[in-house]
JSON list of C-alpha atoms in Angstrom, two decimals:
[
{"chain": "A", "resi": 288, "resn": "MET", "atom": "CA", "xyz": [0.06, 0.03, 0.29]},
{"chain": "A", "resi": 289, "resn": "THR", "atom": "CA", "xyz": [2.83, 2.27, 1.13]},
{"chain": "A", "resi": 290, "resn": "ALA", "atom": "CA", "xyz": [4.55, 1.57, -2.50]},
{"chain": "A", "resi": 291, "resn": "LYS", "atom": "CA", "xyz": [0.99, 2.38, -4.10]},
{"chain": "A", "resi": 292, "resn": "PHE", "atom": "CA", "xyz": [1.09, 5.55, -2.46]},
{"chain": "A", "resi": 293, "resn": "ILE", "atom": "CA", "xyz": [4.47, 7.01, -3.57]},
{"chain": "A", "resi": 294, "resn": "LEU", "atom": "CA", "xyz": [3.56, 5.71, -6.80]},
{"chain": "A", "resi": 295, "resn": "ALA", "atom": "CA", "xyz": [0.63, 8.45, -6.86]},
{"chain": "A", "resi": 296, "resn": "LEU", "atom": "CA", "xyz": [2.24, 11.12, -5.48]},
{"chain": "A", "resi": 297, "resn": "ALA", "atom": "CA", "xyz": [5.40, 10.56, -7.79]},
{"chain": "A", "resi": 298, "resn": "ALA", "atom": "CA", "xyz": [2.95, 10.18, -11.02]},
{"chain": "A", "resi": 299, "resn": "PHE", "atom": "CA", "xyz": [1.21, 13.77, -9.39]},
{"chain": "A", "resi": 300, "resn": "TYR", "atom": "CA", "xyz": [4.82, 15.24, -9.14]},
{"chain": "A", "resi": 301, "resn": "HIS", "atom": "CA", "xyz": [5.64, 13.76, -12.50]},
{"chain": "A", "resi": 302, "resn": "ILE", "atom": "CA", "xyz": [2.66, 15.49, -13.86]},
{"chain": "A", "resi": 303, "resn": "MET", "atom": "CA", "xyz": [3.71, 18.78, -12.47]},
{"chain": "A", "resi": 304, "resn": "ALA", "atom": "CA", "xyz": [7.27, 18.99, -13.79]},
{"chain": "A", "resi": 305, "resn": "THR", "atom": "CA", "xyz": [5.42, 18.37, -16.80]},
{"chain": "A", "resi": 306, "resn": "VAL", "atom": "CA", "xyz": [3.57, 21.13, -16.98]},
{"chain": "A", "resi": 307, "resn": "ALA", "atom": "CA", "xyz": [6.34, 23.63, -15.68]},
{"chain": "A", "resi": 308, "resn": "SER", "atom": "CA", "xyz": [8.86, 21.54, -18.59]},
{"chain": "A", "resi": 309, "resn": "MET", "atom": "CA", "xyz": [5.46, 22.60, -21.28]},
{"chain": "A", "resi": 310, "resn": "MET", "atom": "CA", "xyz": [5.29, 26.37, -20.35]},
{"chain": "A", "resi": 311, "resn": "ALA", "atom": "CA", "xyz": [9.35, 26.16, -20.27]},
{"chain": "A", "resi": 312, "resn": "VAL", "atom": "CA", "xyz": [8.67, 25.70, -24.27]},
{"chain": "A", "resi": 313, "resn": "PHE", "atom": "CA", "xyz": [6.00, 28.21, -24.57]},
{"chain": "A", "resi": 314, "resn": "HIS", "atom": "CA", "xyz": [7.90, 31.06, -22.93]},
{"chain": "A", "resi": 315, "resn": "PHE", "atom": "CA", "xyz": [11.27, 30.72, -25.68]},
{"chain": "A", "resi": 316, "resn": "ALA", "atom": "CA", "xyz": [8.36, 30.21, -28.45]},
{"chain": "A", "resi": 317, "resn": "ARG", "atom": "CA", "xyz": [7.51, 33.99, -26.35]},
{"chain": "A", "resi": 318, "resn": "ILE", "atom": "CA", "xyz": [10.70, 35.23, -26.70]},
{"chain": "A", "resi": 319, "resn": "MET", "atom": "CA", "xyz": [11.58, 34.04, -29.93]},
{"chain": "A", "resi": 320, "resn": "ARG", "atom": "CA", "xyz": [7.99, 35.93, -31.23]},
{"chain": "A", "resi": 321, "resn": "SER", "atom": "CA", "xyz": [9.88, 39.03, -28.56]},
{"chain": "A", "resi": 322, "resn": "GLU", "atom": "CA", "xyz": [5.86, 38.44, -26.90]},
{"chain": "A", "resi": 323, "resn": "GLU", "atom": "CA", "xyz": [7.61, 38.59, -23.46]},
{"chain": "A", "resi": 324, "resn": "SER", "atom": "CA", "xyz": [11.68, 39.40, -22.58]},
{"chain": "A", "resi": 325, "resn": "LYS", "atom": "CA", "xyz": [13.37, 37.16, -20.66]},
{"chain": "A", "resi": 326, "resn": "HIS", "atom": "CA", "xyz": [12.54, 36.97, -17.14]},
{"chain": "A", "resi": 327, "resn": "PRO", "atom": "CA", "xyz": [14.61, 35.13, -14.97]},
{"chain": "A", "resi": 328, "resn": "LEU", "atom": "CA", "xyz": [12.21, 33.81, -11.92]},
{"chain": "A", "resi": 329, "resn": "TRP", "atom": "CA", "xyz": [10.14, 31.96, -14.86]},
{"chain": "A", "resi": 330, "resn": "ARG", "atom": "CA", "xyz": [13.69, 30.25, -16.11]},
{"chain": "A", "resi": 331, "resn": "HIS", "atom": "CA", "xyz": [14.38, 29.22, -12.96]},
{"chain": "A", "resi": 332, "resn": "VAL", "atom": "CA", "xyz": [11.52, 27.77, -12.59]},
{"chain": "A", "resi": 333, "resn": "PHE", "atom": "CA", "xyz": [11.04, 26.16, -16.20]},
{"chain": "A", "resi": 334, "resn": "ASN", "atom": "CA", "xyz": [14.37, 24.76, -15.88]},
{"chain": "A", "resi": 335, "resn": "TRP", "atom": "CA", "xyz": [14.12, 23.09, -12.45]},
{"chain": "A", "resi": 336, "resn": "GLY", "atom": "CA", "xyz": [10.69, 21.29, -14.27]},
{"chain": "A", "resi": 337, "resn": "GLU", "atom": "CA", "xyz": [12.76, 19.37, -16.75]},
{"chain": "A", "resi": 338, "resn": "THR", "atom": "CA", "xyz": [15.22, 18.48, -14.06]},
{"chain": "A", "resi": 339, "resn": "HIS", "atom": "CA", "xyz": [12.28, 17.77, -11.55]},
{"chain": "A", "resi": 340, "resn": "LEU", "atom": "CA", "xyz": [10.76, 15.90, -14.91]},
{"chain": "A", "resi": 341, "resn": "TRP", "atom": "CA", "xyz": [13.91, 13.58, -14.63]},
{"chain": "A", "resi": 342, "resn": "ILE", "atom": "CA", "xyz": [13.72, 12.81, -11.05]},
{"chain": "A", "resi": 343, "resn": "SER", "atom": "CA", "xyz": [9.71, 11.86, -10.29]},
{"chain": "A", "resi": 344, "resn": "GLY", "atom": "CA", "xyz": [10.77, 9.90, -14.21]},
{"chain": "A", "resi": 345, "resn": "ALA", "atom": "CA", "xyz": [13.08, 7.60, -11.77]},
{"chain": "A", "resi": 346, "resn": "ILE", "atom": "CA", "xyz": [10.99, 7.53, -9.30]},
{"chain": "A", "resi": 347, "resn": "LEU", "atom": "CA", "xyz": [7.84, 6.27, -11.64]},
{"chain": "A", "resi": 348, "resn": "ILE", "atom": "CA", "xyz": [10.60, 3.34, -12.91]},
{"chain": "A", "resi": 349, "resn": "GLY", "atom": "CA", "xyz": [12.23, 3.10, -9.27]},
{"chain": "A", "resi": 350, "resn": "VAL", "atom": "CA", "xyz": [8.39, 2.19, -8.26]},
{"chain": "A", "resi": 351, "resn": "GLY", "atom": "CA", "xyz": [7.13, 0.60, -10.20]},
{"chain": "A", "resi": 352, "resn": "ILE", "atom": "CA", "xyz": [9.99, -2.45, -10.45]},
{"chain": "A", "resi": 353, "resn": "TYR", "atom": "CA", "xyz": [9.12, -2.74, -6.95]},
{"chain": "A", "resi": 354, "resn": "LEU", "atom": "CA", "xyz": [5.93, -2.75, -7.56]},
{"chain": "A", "resi": 355, "resn": "SER", "atom": "CA", "xyz": [6.33, -5.95, -10.56]},
{"chain": "A", "resi": 356, "resn": "SER", "atom": "CA", "xyz": [9.62, -7.99, -11.26]},
{"chain": "A", "resi": 357, "resn": "LEU", "atom": "CA", "xyz": [12.47, -6.05, -13.17]},
{"chain": "A", "resi": 358, "resn": "ALA", "atom": "CA", "xyz": [11.56, -9.24, -16.65]},
{"chain": "A", "resi": 359, "resn": "GLU", "atom": "CA", "xyz": [7.81, -8.08, -16.28]},
{"chain": "A", "resi": 360, "resn": "TYR", "atom": "CA", "xyz": [8.29, -4.03, -15.96]},
{"chain": "A", "resi": 361, "resn": "LEU", "atom": "CA", "xyz": [11.32, -4.08, -19.00]},
{"chain": "A", "resi": 362, "resn": "ASN", "atom": "CA", "xyz": [8.72, -6.15, -21.58]},
{"chain": "A", "resi": 363, "resn": "ASN", "atom": "CA", "xyz": [6.61, -3.25, -22.40]},
{"chain": "A", "resi": 364, "resn": "PRO", "atom": "CA", "xyz": [7.03, -1.92, -25.97]},
{"chain": "A", "resi": 365, "resn": "LYS", "atom": "CA", "xyz": [5.81, 1.81, -24.35]},
{"chain": "A", "resi": 366, "resn": "LEU", "atom": "CA", "xyz": [7.81, 1.83, -21.34]},
{"chain": "A", "resi": 367, "resn": "TRP", "atom": "CA", "xyz": [11.06, 2.02, -24.31]},
{"chain": "A", "resi": 368, "resn": "THR", "atom": "CA", "xyz": [8.93, 3.85, -26.22]},
{"chain": "A", "resi": 369, "resn": "LYS", "atom": "CA", "xyz": [9.37, 6.72, -23.54]},
{"chain": "A", "resi": 370, "resn": "VAL", "atom": "CA", "xyz": [12.60, 5.63, -22.95]},
{"chain": "A", "resi": 371, "resn": "SER", "atom": "CA", "xyz": [13.77, 6.63, -26.64]},
{"chain": "A", "resi": 372, "resn": "LEU", "atom": "CA", "xyz": [11.56, 9.80, -26.38]},
{"chain": "A", "resi": 373, "resn": "ILE", "atom": "CA", "xyz": [13.44, 11.26, -23.14]},
{"chain": "A", "resi": 374, "resn": "LEU", "atom": "CA", "xyz": [16.47, 10.48, -25.21]},
{"chain": "A", "resi": 375, "resn": "LEU", "atom": "CA", "xyz": [15.56, 12.44, -28.22]},
{"chain": "A", "resi": 376, "resn": "TRP", "atom": "CA", "xyz": [14.03, 15.27, -25.83]},
{"chain": "A", "resi": 377, "resn": "GLY", "atom": "CA", "xyz": [16.58, 15.54, -23.49]},
{"chain": "A", "resi": 378, "resn": "ALA", "atom": "CA", "xyz": [18.96, 16.23, -26.57]},
{"chain": "A", "resi": 379, "resn": "SER", "atom": "CA", "xyz": [16.64, 18.45, -28.64]},
{"chain": "A", "resi": 380, "resn": "SER", "atom": "CA", "xyz": [16.15, 20.58, -25.17]},
{"chain": "A", "resi": 381, "resn": "TYR", "atom": "CA", "xyz": [19.69, 20.67, -24.42]},
{"chain": "A", "resi": 382, "resn": "SER", "atom": "CA", "xyz": [20.58, 21.96, -28.21]},
{"chain": "A", "resi": 383, "resn": "ILE", "atom": "CA", "xyz": [17.34, 24.43, -27.80]},
{"chain": "A", "resi": 384, "resn": "LYS", "atom": "CA", "xyz": [19.99, 26.17, -24.91]},
{"chain": "A", "resi": 385, "resn": "LYS", "atom": "CA", "xyz": [22.88, 25.95, -26.55]},
{"chain": "A", "resi": 386, "resn": "THR", "atom": "CA", "xyz": [22.09, 26.94, -29.89]},
{"chain": "A", "resi": 387, "resn": "ILE", "atom": "CA", "xyz": [18.27, 28.49, -30.11]},
{"chain": "A", "resi": 388, "resn": "GLN", "atom": "CA", "xyz": [19.74, 32.47, -30.80]},
{"chain": "A", "resi": 389, "resn": "THR", "atom": "CA", "xyz": [22.00, 31.28, -33.60]},
{"chain": "A", "resi": 390, "resn": "ALA", "atom": "CA", "xyz": [19.74, 28.13, -35.20]},
{"chain": "A", "resi": 391, "resn": "SER", "atom": "CA", "xyz": [18.35, 28.86, -38.72]},
{"chain": "A", "resi": 392, "resn": "THR", "atom": "CA", "xyz": [14.49, 28.70, -38.85]},
{"chain": "A", "resi": 393, "resn": "ALA", "atom": "CA", "xyz": [14.44, 25.21, -40.19]},
{"chain": "A", "resi": 394, "resn": "ARG", "atom": "CA", "xyz": [16.17, 24.01, -36.84]},
{"chain": "A", "resi": 395, "resn": "ARG", "atom": "CA", "xyz": [14.93, 26.13, -34.25]},
{"chain": "A", "resi": 396, "resn": "ASN", "atom": "CA", "xyz": [11.29, 24.58, -35.70]},
{"chain": "A", "resi": 397, "resn": "LEU", "atom": "CA", "xyz": [12.38, 21.10, -35.83]},
{"chain": "A", "resi": 398, "resn": "MET", "atom": "CA", "xyz": [14.19, 21.85, -32.15]},
{"chain": "A", "resi": 399, "resn": "PHE", "atom": "CA", "xyz": [11.01, 23.48, -30.99]},
{"chain": "A", "resi": 400, "resn": "GLY", "atom": "CA", "xyz": [8.42, 19.96, -32.21]},
{"chain": "A", "resi": 401, "resn": "ILE", "atom": "CA", "xyz": [10.74, 17.73, -30.84]},
{"chain": "A", "resi": 402, "resn": "SER", "atom": "CA", "xyz": [10.23, 19.76, -27.73]},
{"chain": "A", "resi": 403, "resn": "ILE", "atom": "CA", "xyz": [6.47, 20.54, -28.07]},
{"chain": "A", "resi": 404, "resn": "GLY", "atom": "CA", "xyz": [6.03, 16.81, -29.02]},
{"chain": "A", "resi": 405, "resn": "SER", "atom": "CA", "xyz": [7.77, 14.33, -27.06]},
{"chain": "A", "resi": 406, "resn": "LEU", "atom": "CA", "xyz": [6.18, 16.35, -24.12]},
{"chain": "A", "resi": 407, "resn": "LEU", "atom": "CA", "xyz": [2.36, 15.90, -25.39]},
{"chain": "A", "resi": 408, "resn": "TYR", "atom": "CA", "xyz": [3.56, 11.91, -26.76]},
{"chain": "A", "resi": 409, "resn": "GLY", "atom": "CA", "xyz": [4.91, 11.38, -22.54]},
{"chain": "A", "resi": 410, "resn": "THR", "atom": "CA", "xyz": [2.11, 12.93, -21.17]},
{"chain": "A", "resi": 411, "resn": "PHE", "atom": "CA", "xyz": [-0.38, 10.61, -23.56]},
{"chain": "A", "resi": 412, "resn": "LEU", "atom": "CA", "xyz": [1.38, 7.39, -23.16]},
{"chain": "A", "resi": 413, "resn": "GLY", "atom": "CA", "xyz": [2.21, 7.85, -19.85]},
{"chain": "A", "resi": 414, "resn": "VAL", "atom": "CA", "xyz": [-2.27, 7.89, -18.78]},
{"chain": "A", "resi": 415, "resn": "ALA", "atom": "CA", "xyz": [-2.66, 5.54, -21.61]},
{"chain": "A", "resi": 416, "resn": "LYS", "atom": "CA", "xyz": [-2.52, 2.47, -18.64]},
{"chain": "A", "resi": 417, "resn": "PRO", "atom": "CA", "xyz": [-4.25, 0.25, -21.25]},
{"chain": "A", "resi": 418, "resn": "LEU", "atom": "CA", "xyz": [-1.53, 0.15, -24.11]},
{"chain": "A", "resi": 419, "resn": "ALA", "atom": "CA", "xyz": [0.88, -1.05, -21.30]},
{"chain": "A", "resi": 420, "resn": "TYR", "atom": "CA", "xyz": [2.46, -4.57, -22.05]},
{"chain": "A", "resi": 421, "resn": "GLY", "atom": "CA", "xyz": [2.30, -5.68, -25.18]},
{"chain": "A", "resi": 422, "resn": "VAL", "atom": "CA", "xyz": [-1.54, -4.35, -26.47]},
{"chain": "A", "resi": 423, "resn": "LEU", "atom": "CA", "xyz": [0.65, -2.46, -29.15]},
{"chain": "A", "resi": 424, "resn": "PRO", "atom": "CA", "xyz": [3.91, -3.11, -30.41]},
{"chain": "A", "resi": 425, "resn": "PHE", "atom": "CA", "xyz": [7.01, -0.95, -30.23]},
{"chain": "A", "resi": 426, "resn": "SER", "atom": "CA", "xyz": [6.79, 0.43, -33.64]},
{"chain": "A", "resi": 427, "resn": "TRP", "atom": "CA", "xyz": [2.72, 1.54, -33.82]},
{"chain": "A", "resi": 428, "resn": "PHE", "atom": "CA", "xyz": [3.97, 3.96, -30.69]},
{"chain": "A", "resi": 429, "resn": "VAL", "atom": "CA", "xyz": [7.05, 4.93, -32.47]},
{"chain": "A", "resi": 430, "resn": "LEU", "atom": "CA", "xyz": [4.77, 5.61, -35.39]},
{"chain": "A", "resi": 431, "resn": "GLY", "atom": "CA", "xyz": [2.28, 7.73, -33.44]},
{"chain": "A", "resi": 432, "resn": "PHE", "atom": "CA", "xyz": [5.38, 9.60, -31.83]},
{"chain": "A", "resi": 433, "resn": "VAL", "atom": "CA", "xyz": [6.95, 10.53, -35.12]},
{"chain": "A", "resi": 434, "resn": "LEU", "atom": "CA", "xyz": [3.89, 11.87, -36.36]},
{"chain": "A", "resi": 435, "resn": "THR", "atom": "CA", "xyz": [2.94, 13.64, -32.98]},
{"chain": "A", "resi": 436, "resn": "ILE", "atom": "CA", "xyz": [6.59, 15.43, -33.87]},
{"chain": "A", "resi": 437, "resn": "THR", "atom": "CA", "xyz": [5.86, 15.69, -37.36]},
{"chain": "A", "resi": 438, "resn": "LEU", "atom": "CA", "xyz": [2.08, 17.69, -36.18]},
{"chain": "A", "resi": 439, "resn": "SER", "atom": "CA", "xyz": [3.80, 19.84, -33.54]},
{"chain": "A", "resi": 440, "resn": "THR", "atom": "CA", "xyz": [6.57, 20.65, -35.57]},
{"chain": "A", "resi": 441, "resn": "LEU", "atom": "CA", "xyz": [4.25, 21.70, -38.51]},
{"chain": "A", "resi": 442, "resn": "TRP", "atom": "CA", "xyz": [2.60, 23.43, -36.26]},
{"chain": "A", "resi": 443, "resn": "VAL", "atom": "CA", "xyz": [5.84, 25.60, -34.98]},
{"chain": "A", "resi": 444, "resn": "SER", "atom": "CA", "xyz": [6.01, 26.62, -38.50]},
{"chain": "A", "resi": 445, "resn": "ARG", "atom": "CA", "xyz": [3.64, 28.05, -38.97]},
{"chain": "A", "resi": 446, "resn": "ARG", "atom": "CA", "xyz": [3.62, 29.80, -35.08]},
{"chain": "A", "resi": 447, "resn": "PHE", "atom": "CA", "xyz": [7.10, 31.69, -35.68]},
{"chain": "A", "resi": 448, "resn": "PRO", "atom": "CA", "xyz": [8.10, 34.04, -37.87]},
{"chain": "A", "resi": 449, "resn": "PRO", "atom": "CA", "xyz": [11.90, 33.94, -39.50]},
{"chain": "A", "resi": 450, "resn": "VAL", "atom": "CA", "xyz": [14.82, 34.05, -37.21]},
{"chain": "A", "resi": 451, "resn": "ARG", "atom": "CA", "xyz": [15.96, 37.69, -38.08]},
{"chain": "A", "resi": 452, "resn": "ARG", "atom": "CA", "xyz": [19.80, 37.92, -38.80]},
{"chain": "A", "resi": 453, "resn": "ALA", "atom": "CA", "xyz": [21.15, 41.56, -37.68]}
]
């Protein structure tokens, strides 16, 4: 019972961290559209949201393994889709932080599309409990992820103005 309570708290913690991470992407977008200036307090909150997303995810995995056998827990295509998604999102997030001011319009749109698509699809996978443990094959989950990134990148390309060089 204690482990399930910890799981519920960790899931809530994960949701709050996801919201902060999504806000970070949209805060960057507003800065790029010159709708908002950089604000140190919000930037700090958003950076910590990303960190807490990693921490809460690790807690969820640890409790999930504790509640089931390691082999059973790892035999889940949805889990491996989330792992793939997290690795791509982490690389994209790092790239945004390092190159956002110098990136071409196409690269910027792709980075933001990956971030938005990863956060949205990761949220979907988090609530899609009935799809766990072999209901769908890994390839179907990846296809959904690719489609989400594609649609997110198309949306971003329509919402952001082209990069203006001084």
